[in-house]
Tab-separated table of C-alpha atoms and ligand atoms in Angstrom:
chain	number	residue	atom	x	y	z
A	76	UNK	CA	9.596	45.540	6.283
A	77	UNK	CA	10.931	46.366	2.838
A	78	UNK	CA	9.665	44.116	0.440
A	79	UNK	CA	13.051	42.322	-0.654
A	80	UNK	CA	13.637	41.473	2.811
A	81	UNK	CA	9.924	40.027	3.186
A	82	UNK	CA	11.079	38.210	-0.050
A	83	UNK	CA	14.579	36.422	1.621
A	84	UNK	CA	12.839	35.829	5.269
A	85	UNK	CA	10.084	34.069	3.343
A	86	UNK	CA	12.243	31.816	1.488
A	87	UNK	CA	13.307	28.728	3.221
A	88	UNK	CA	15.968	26.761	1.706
A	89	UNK	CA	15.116	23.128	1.972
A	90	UNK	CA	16.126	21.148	4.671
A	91	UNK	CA	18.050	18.523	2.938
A	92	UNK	CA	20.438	20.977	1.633
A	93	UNK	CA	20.600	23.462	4.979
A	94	UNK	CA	21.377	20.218	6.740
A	95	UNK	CA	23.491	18.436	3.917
A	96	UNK	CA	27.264	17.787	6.704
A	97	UNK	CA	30.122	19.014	5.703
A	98	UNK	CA	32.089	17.478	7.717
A	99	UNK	CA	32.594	13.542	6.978
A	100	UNK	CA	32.093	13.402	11.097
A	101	UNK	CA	28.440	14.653	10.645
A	102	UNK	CA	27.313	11.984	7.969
A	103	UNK	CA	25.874	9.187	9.669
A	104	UNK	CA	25.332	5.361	9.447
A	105	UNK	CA	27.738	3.371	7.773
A	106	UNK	CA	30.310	3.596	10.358
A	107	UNK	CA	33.312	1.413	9.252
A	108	UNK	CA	32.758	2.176	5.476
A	109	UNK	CA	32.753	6.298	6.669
A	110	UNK	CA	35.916	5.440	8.954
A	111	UNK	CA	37.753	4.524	6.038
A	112	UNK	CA	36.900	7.791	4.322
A	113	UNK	CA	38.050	9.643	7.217
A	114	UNK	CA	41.546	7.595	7.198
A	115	UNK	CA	42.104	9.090	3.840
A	116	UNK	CA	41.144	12.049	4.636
A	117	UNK	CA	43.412	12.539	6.800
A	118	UNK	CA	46.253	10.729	5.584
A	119	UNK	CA	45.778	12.264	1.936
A	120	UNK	CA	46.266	9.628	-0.358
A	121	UNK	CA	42.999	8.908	-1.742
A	122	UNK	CA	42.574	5.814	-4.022
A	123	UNK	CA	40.210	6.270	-7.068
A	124	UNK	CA	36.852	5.508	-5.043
A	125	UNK	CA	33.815	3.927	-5.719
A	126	UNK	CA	30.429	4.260	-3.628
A	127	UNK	CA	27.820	2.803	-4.827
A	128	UNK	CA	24.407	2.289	-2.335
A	129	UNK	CA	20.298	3.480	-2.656
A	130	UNK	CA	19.646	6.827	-3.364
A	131	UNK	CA	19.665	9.263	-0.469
A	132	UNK	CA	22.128	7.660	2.111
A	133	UNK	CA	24.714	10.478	1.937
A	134	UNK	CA	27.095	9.147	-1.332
A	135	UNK	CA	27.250	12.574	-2.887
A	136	UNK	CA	27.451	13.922	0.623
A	137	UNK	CA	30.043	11.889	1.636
A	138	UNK	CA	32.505	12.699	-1.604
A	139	UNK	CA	32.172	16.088	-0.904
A	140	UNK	CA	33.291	16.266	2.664
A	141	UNK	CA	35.908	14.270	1.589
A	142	UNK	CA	36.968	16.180	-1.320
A	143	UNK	CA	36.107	19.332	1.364
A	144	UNK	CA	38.377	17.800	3.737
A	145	UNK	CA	41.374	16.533	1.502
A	146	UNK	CA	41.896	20.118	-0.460
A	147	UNK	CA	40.949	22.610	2.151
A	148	UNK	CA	40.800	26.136	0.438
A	149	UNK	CA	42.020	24.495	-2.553
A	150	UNK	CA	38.826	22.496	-3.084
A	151	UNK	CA	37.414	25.371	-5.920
A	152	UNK	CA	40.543	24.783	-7.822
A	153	UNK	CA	41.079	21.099	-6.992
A	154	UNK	CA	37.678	19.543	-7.631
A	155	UNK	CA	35.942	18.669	-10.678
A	156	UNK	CA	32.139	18.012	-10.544
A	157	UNK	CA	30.199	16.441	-13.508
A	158	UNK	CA	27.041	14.573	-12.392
A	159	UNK	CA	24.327	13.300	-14.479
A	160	UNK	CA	22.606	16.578	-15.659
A	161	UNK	CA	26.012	17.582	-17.349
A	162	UNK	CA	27.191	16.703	-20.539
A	163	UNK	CA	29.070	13.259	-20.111
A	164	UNK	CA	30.027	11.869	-23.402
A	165	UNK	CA	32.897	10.644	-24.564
A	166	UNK	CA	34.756	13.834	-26.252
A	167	UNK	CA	33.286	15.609	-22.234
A	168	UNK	CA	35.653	12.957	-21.235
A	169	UNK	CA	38.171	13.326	-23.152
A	170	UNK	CA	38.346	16.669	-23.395
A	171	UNK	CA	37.710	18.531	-20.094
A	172	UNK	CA	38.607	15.467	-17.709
A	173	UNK	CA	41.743	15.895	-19.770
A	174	UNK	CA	42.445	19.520	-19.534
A	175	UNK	CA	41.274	19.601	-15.652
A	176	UNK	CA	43.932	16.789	-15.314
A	177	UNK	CA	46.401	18.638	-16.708
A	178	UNK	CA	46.020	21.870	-15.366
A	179	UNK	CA	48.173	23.091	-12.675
A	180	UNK	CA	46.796	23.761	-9.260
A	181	UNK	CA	48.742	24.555	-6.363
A	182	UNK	CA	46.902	21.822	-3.670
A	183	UNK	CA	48.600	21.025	-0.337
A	184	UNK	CA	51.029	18.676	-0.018
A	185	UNK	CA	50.697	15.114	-0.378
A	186	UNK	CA	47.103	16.066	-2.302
A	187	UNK	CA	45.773	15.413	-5.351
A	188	UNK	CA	43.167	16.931	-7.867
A	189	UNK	CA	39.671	14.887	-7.397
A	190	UNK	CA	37.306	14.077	-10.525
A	191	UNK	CA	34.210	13.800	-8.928
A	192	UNK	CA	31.394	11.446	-11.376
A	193	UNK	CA	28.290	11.477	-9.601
A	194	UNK	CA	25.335	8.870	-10.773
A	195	UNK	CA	27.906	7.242	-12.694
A	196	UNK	CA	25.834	4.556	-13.798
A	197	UNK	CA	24.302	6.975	-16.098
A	198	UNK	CA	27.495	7.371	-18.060
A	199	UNK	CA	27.378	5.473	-21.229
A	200	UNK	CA	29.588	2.310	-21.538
A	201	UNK	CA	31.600	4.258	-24.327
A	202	UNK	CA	32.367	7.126	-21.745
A	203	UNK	CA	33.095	4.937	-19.343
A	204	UNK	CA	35.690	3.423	-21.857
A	205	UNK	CA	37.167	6.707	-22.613
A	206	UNK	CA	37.494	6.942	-18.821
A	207	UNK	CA	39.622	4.324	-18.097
A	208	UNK	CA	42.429	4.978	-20.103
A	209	UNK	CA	42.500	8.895	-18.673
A	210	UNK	CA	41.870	7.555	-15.198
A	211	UNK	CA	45.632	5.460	-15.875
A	212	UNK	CA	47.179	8.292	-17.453
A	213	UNK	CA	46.817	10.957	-14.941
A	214	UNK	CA	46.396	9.003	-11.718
A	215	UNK	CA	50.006	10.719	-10.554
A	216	UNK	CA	47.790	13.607	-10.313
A	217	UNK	CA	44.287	13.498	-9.930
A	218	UNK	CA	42.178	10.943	-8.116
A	219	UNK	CA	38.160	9.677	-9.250
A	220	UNK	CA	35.430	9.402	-6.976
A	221	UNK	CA	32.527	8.211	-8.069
A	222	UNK	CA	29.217	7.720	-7.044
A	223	UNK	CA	26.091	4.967	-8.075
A	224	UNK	CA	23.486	3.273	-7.402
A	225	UNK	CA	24.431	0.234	-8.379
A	226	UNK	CA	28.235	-1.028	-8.914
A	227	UNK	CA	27.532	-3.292	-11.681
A	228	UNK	CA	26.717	-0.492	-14.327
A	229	UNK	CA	30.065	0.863	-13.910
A	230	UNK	CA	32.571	-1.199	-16.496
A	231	UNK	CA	34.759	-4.264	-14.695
A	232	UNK	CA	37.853	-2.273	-16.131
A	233	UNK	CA	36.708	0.819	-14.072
A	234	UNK	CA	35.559	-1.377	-11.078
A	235	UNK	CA	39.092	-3.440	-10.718
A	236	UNK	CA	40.536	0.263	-10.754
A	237	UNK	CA	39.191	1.831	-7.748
A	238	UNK	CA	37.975	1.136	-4.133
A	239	UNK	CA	34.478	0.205	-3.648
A	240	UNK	CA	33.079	1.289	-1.070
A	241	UNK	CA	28.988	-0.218	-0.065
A	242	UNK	CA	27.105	2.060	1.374
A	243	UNK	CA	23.786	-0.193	2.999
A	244	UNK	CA	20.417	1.404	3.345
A	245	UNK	CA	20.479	3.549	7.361
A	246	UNK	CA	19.192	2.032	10.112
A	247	UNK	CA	15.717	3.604	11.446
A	248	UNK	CA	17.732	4.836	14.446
A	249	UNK	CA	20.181	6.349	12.391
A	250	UNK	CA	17.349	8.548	10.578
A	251	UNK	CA	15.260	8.655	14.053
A	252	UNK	CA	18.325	10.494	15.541
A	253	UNK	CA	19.262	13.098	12.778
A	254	UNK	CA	15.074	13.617	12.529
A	255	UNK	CA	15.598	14.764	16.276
A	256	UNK	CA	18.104	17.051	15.492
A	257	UNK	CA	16.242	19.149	13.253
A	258	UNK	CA	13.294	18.845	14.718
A	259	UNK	CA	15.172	20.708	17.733
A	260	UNK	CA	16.952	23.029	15.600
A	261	UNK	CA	13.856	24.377	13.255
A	262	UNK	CA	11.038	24.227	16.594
A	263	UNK	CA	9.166	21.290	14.844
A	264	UNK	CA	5.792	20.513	16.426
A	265	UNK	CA	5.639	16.657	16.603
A	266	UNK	CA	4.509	13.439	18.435
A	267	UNK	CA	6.115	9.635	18.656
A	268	UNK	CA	3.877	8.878	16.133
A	269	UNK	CA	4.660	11.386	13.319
A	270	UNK	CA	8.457	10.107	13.500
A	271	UNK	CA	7.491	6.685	13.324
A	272	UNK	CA	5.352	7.137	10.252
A	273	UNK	CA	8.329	9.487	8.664
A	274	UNK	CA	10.847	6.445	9.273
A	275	UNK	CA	8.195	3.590	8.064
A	276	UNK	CA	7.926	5.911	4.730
A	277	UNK	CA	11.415	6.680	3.854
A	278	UNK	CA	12.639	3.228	4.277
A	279	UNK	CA	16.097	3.931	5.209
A	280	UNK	CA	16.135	6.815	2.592
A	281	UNK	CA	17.530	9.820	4.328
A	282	UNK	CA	16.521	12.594	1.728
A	283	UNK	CA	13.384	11.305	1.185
A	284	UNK	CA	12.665	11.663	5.349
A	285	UNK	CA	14.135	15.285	6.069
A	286	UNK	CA	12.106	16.060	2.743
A	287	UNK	CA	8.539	14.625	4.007
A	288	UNK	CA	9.424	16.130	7.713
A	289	UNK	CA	9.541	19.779	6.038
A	290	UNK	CA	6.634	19.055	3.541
A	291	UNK	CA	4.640	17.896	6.742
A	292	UNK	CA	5.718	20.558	9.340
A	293	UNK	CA	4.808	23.536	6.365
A	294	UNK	CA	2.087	22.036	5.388
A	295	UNK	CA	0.835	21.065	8.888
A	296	UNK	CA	2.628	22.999	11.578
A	297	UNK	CA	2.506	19.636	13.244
A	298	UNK	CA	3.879	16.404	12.476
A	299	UNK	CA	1.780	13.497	13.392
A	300	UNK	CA	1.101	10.195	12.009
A	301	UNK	CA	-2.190	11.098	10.179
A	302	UNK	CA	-0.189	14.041	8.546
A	303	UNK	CA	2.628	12.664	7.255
A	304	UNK	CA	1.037	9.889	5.777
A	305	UNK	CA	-1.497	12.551	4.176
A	306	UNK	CA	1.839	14.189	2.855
A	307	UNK	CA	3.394	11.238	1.616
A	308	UNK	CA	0.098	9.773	0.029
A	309	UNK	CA	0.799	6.270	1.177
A	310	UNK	CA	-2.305	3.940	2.506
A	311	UNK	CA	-1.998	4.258	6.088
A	312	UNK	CA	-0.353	0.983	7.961
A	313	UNK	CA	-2.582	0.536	10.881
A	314	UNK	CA	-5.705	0.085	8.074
A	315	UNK	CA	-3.081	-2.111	6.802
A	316	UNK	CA	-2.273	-3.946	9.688
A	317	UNK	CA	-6.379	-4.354	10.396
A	318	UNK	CA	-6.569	-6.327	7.158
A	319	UNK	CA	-3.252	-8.339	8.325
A	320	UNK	CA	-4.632	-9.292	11.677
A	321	UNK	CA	-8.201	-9.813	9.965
A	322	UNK	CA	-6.775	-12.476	7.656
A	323	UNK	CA	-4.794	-14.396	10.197
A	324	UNK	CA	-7.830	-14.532	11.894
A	325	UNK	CA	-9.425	-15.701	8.501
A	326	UNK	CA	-12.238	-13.236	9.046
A	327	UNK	CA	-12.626	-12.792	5.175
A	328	UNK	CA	-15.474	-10.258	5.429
A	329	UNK	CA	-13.772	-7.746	7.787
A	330	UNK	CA	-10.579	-7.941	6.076
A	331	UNK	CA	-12.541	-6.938	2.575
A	332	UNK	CA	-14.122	-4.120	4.438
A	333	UNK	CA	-11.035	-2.892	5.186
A	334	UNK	CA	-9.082	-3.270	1.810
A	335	UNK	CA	-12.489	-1.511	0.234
A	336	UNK	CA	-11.902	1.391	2.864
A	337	UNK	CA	-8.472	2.083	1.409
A	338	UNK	CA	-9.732	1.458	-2.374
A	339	UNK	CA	-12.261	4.282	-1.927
A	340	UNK	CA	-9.837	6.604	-0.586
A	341	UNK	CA	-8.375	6.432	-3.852
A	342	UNK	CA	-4.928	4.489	-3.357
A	343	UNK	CA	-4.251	2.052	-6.163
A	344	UNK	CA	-3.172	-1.109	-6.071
A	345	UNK	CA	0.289	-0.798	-6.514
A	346	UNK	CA	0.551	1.253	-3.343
A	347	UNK	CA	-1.839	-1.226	-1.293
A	348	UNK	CA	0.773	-4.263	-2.244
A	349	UNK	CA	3.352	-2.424	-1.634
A	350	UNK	CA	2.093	-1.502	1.490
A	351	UNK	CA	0.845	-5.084	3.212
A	352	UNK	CA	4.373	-6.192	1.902
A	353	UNK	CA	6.111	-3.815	4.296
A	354	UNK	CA	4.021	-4.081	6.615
A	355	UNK	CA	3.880	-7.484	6.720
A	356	UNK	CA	7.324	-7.942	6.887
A	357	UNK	CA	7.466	-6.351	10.326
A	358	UNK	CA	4.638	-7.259	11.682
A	359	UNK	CA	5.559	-8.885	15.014
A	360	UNK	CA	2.020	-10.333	15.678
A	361	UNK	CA	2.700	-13.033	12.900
A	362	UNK	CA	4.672	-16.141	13.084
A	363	UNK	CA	7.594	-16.312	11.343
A	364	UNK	CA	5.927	-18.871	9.108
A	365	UNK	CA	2.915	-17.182	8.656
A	366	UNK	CA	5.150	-14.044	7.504
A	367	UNK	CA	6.782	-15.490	5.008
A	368	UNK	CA	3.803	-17.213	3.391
A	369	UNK	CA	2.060	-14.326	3.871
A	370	UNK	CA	5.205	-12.265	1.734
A	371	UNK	CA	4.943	-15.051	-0.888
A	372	UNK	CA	1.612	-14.377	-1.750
A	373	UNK	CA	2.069	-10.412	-1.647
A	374	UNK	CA	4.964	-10.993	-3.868
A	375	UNK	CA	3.153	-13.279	-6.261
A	376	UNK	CA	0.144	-10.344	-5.933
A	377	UNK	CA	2.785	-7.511	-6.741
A	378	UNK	CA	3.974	-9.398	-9.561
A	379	UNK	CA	0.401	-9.433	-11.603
A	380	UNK	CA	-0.135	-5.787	-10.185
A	381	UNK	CA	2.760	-4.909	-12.067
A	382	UNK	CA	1.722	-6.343	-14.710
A	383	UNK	CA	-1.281	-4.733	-15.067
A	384	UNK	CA	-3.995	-6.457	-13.544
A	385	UNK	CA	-4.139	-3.649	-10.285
A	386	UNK	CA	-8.094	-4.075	-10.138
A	387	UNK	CA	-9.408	-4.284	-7.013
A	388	UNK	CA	-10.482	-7.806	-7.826
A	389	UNK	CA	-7.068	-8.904	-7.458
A	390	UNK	CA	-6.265	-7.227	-3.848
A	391	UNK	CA	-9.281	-9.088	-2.724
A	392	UNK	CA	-7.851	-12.663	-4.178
A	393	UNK	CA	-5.138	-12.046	-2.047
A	394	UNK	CA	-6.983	-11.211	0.598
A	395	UNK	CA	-8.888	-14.463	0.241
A	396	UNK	CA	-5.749	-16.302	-0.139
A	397	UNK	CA	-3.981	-14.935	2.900
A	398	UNK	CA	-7.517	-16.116	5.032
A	399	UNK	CA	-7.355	-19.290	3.285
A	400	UNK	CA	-3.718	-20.035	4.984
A	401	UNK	CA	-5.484	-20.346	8.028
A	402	UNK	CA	-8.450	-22.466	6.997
A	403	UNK	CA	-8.837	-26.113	7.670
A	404	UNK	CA	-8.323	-27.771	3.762
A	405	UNK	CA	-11.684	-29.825	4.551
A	406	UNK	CA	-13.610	-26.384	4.235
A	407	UNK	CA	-12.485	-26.385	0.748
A	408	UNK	CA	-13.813	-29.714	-0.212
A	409	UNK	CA	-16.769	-29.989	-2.363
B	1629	ADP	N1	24.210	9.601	5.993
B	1629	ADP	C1	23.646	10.813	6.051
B	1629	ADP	N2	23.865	11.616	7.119
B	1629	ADP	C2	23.276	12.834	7.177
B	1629	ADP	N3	22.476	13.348	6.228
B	1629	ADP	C3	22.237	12.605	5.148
B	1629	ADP	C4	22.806	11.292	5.011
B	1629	ADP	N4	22.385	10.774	3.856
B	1629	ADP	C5	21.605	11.688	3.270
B	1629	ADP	N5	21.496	12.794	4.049
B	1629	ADP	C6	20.679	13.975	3.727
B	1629	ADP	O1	20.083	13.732	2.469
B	1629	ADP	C7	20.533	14.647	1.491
B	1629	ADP	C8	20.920	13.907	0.226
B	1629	ADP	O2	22.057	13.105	0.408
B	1629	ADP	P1	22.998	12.680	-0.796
B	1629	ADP	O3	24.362	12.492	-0.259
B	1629	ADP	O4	22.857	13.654	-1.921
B	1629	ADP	O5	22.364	11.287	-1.187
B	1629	ADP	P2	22.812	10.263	-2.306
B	1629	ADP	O6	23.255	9.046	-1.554
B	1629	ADP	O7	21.563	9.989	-3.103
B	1629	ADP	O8	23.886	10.895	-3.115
B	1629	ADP	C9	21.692	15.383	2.127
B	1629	ADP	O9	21.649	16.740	1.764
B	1629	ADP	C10	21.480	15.241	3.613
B	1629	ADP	O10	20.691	16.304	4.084
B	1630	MG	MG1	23.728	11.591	-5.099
């Protein structure tokens, strides 16, 4: 094999990208929000459009196939991109929003040019200023579409201009099924329990899952629990869950054990709270009582972690406390 051609079969491009839809059809979750994008799709006349929602639940994605499906060939010409790497000041604003706007582009009927503004939160409020009078000025011809994490950083002005559209965090199905596909389409070696652990680490975060599923199946060749939480470097839940069960059980000393076994492997504390919080959140052996006590004191825990009291001193207070929830009061009585 020449040497070149070694070169492109060993390169792999990542997964989120080879699988990024292009089709509005192909993104999934957020049905009803995603309907409503493919309404103006297909009807053409697209409002200036907010999405704002977590990072890595298809906003840019979704933009795109919308831009892709609103301008057609025209979509080189027709589309401005500027996301938070570019330059986004206010004369950027000004200027080349201004001249794109302005420039003449033959788009199909009906269409107009689309500004995309990705991570627009990161714009400064004075951009952001600029932007709203441009946005008025040239809405006969060009549309905005922008995309953030959180609504509230974009400017009210901007925000009573446009649609906004929520984008909430996918369901675990959502990400089980598009796992599935890949898995089928790149001849991933995996068990039940390898997609379980990819879904309990992403936490709804789409990227982040296809991401750890390649990591895993090249770093592996076969995705199972142990691996992917080796890959993603998070305390593993079922040690978790052993400390949860031990404490409801208010057996202090096997608990500890446990919460020392993770210590010594090196996680810190930070990543053990954040850990028994999730885990503790969905863990159907507790009453619903019990849970939320129990997510009270994580939460209190987290707080001095954060902080910057993350000894291992303080996991095993908690630890204590949680037993202690279970205890008769007398036992505490001097
Ligand atoms: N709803 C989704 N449906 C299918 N793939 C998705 C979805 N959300 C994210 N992805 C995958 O994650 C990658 C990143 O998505 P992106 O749209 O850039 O996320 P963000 O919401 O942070 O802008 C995409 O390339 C795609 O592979
Ligand atoms: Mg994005």
């Amino acid at each position: 094999m020449a040497p070149s051609s070694a070169a492109t079969a060993a390169y792999e491009l990542p997964w989120v990208e080879k699988y990024r839809p292009t089709l509005l059809d192909d993104v999934v979750g957020n049905v009803e929000t995603i309907e409503r994008l493919k309404v103006i799709a297909k009807d053409g006349n697209c409002p200036h459009i907010i999405i704002s929602g977590l990072p890595g639940i298809g906003k840019t994605t979704s933009i795109h196939c919308l831009a892709h499906q609103l301008l057609g060939d025209a979509y080189k010409e027709g589309v401005l991109e500027l996301n938070a790497s570019d330059e986004r000041g206010i004369d950027v604003v000004r200027n080349k929003i201004k001249s794109f706007a302005q420039k003449k582009v033959t788009l199909p009927p009906g269409r107009h040019k689309i500004v995309i503004l990705d991570e627009a939160d990161s714009m400064t409020g004075g951009a952001q200023q600029a932007l709203r009078r441009t946005m008025e000025i040239y809405s006969n011809t060009t549309r905005f579409c922008l995309a953030c994490n959180m609504s509230n950083k974009i400017i009210e002005p901007i925000q009573s201009r446009c649609a906004i559209l929520r984008y909430a965090k996918l369901r675990d199905t959502e990400v089980l099924a598009r796992l599935l596909e890949i898995c089928k389409e790149e001849n991933v070696q995996y068990n039940d329990d390898g997609l379980t652990a990819l879904i309990f680490t992403c936490e709804g975060d789409m990227r982040q899952a296809i991401n750890n599923l390649q990591s895993t199946h090249s770093g592996f060749g076969f995705v199972s629990g142990e691996n992917v939480f080796k890959v993603c470097d998070q305390p593993h839940p079922v040690i978790v869950q052993a400390i949860i069960r031990a404490c409801h059980k208010c057996e202090v000393d096997s608990a500890l054990e446990k919460l020392h076994e993770l210590w010594d492997q090196g996680y810190s504390a930070v990543d053990i709270v954040v850990t028994l919080f999730r885990v503790a959140k969905t863990f159907d052996e507790l009453p619903e009582y019990t849970k939320l006590e129990y997510i009270k004191e994580i939460g209190f825990t987290h707080m001095r972690v954060l902080e910057g009291v993350g000894t291992l001193m303080q996991l095993a207070g908690l630890v204590a406390r949680l037993c202690k929830l279970h205890m008769k009061p007398e036992l505490f009585k001097l």
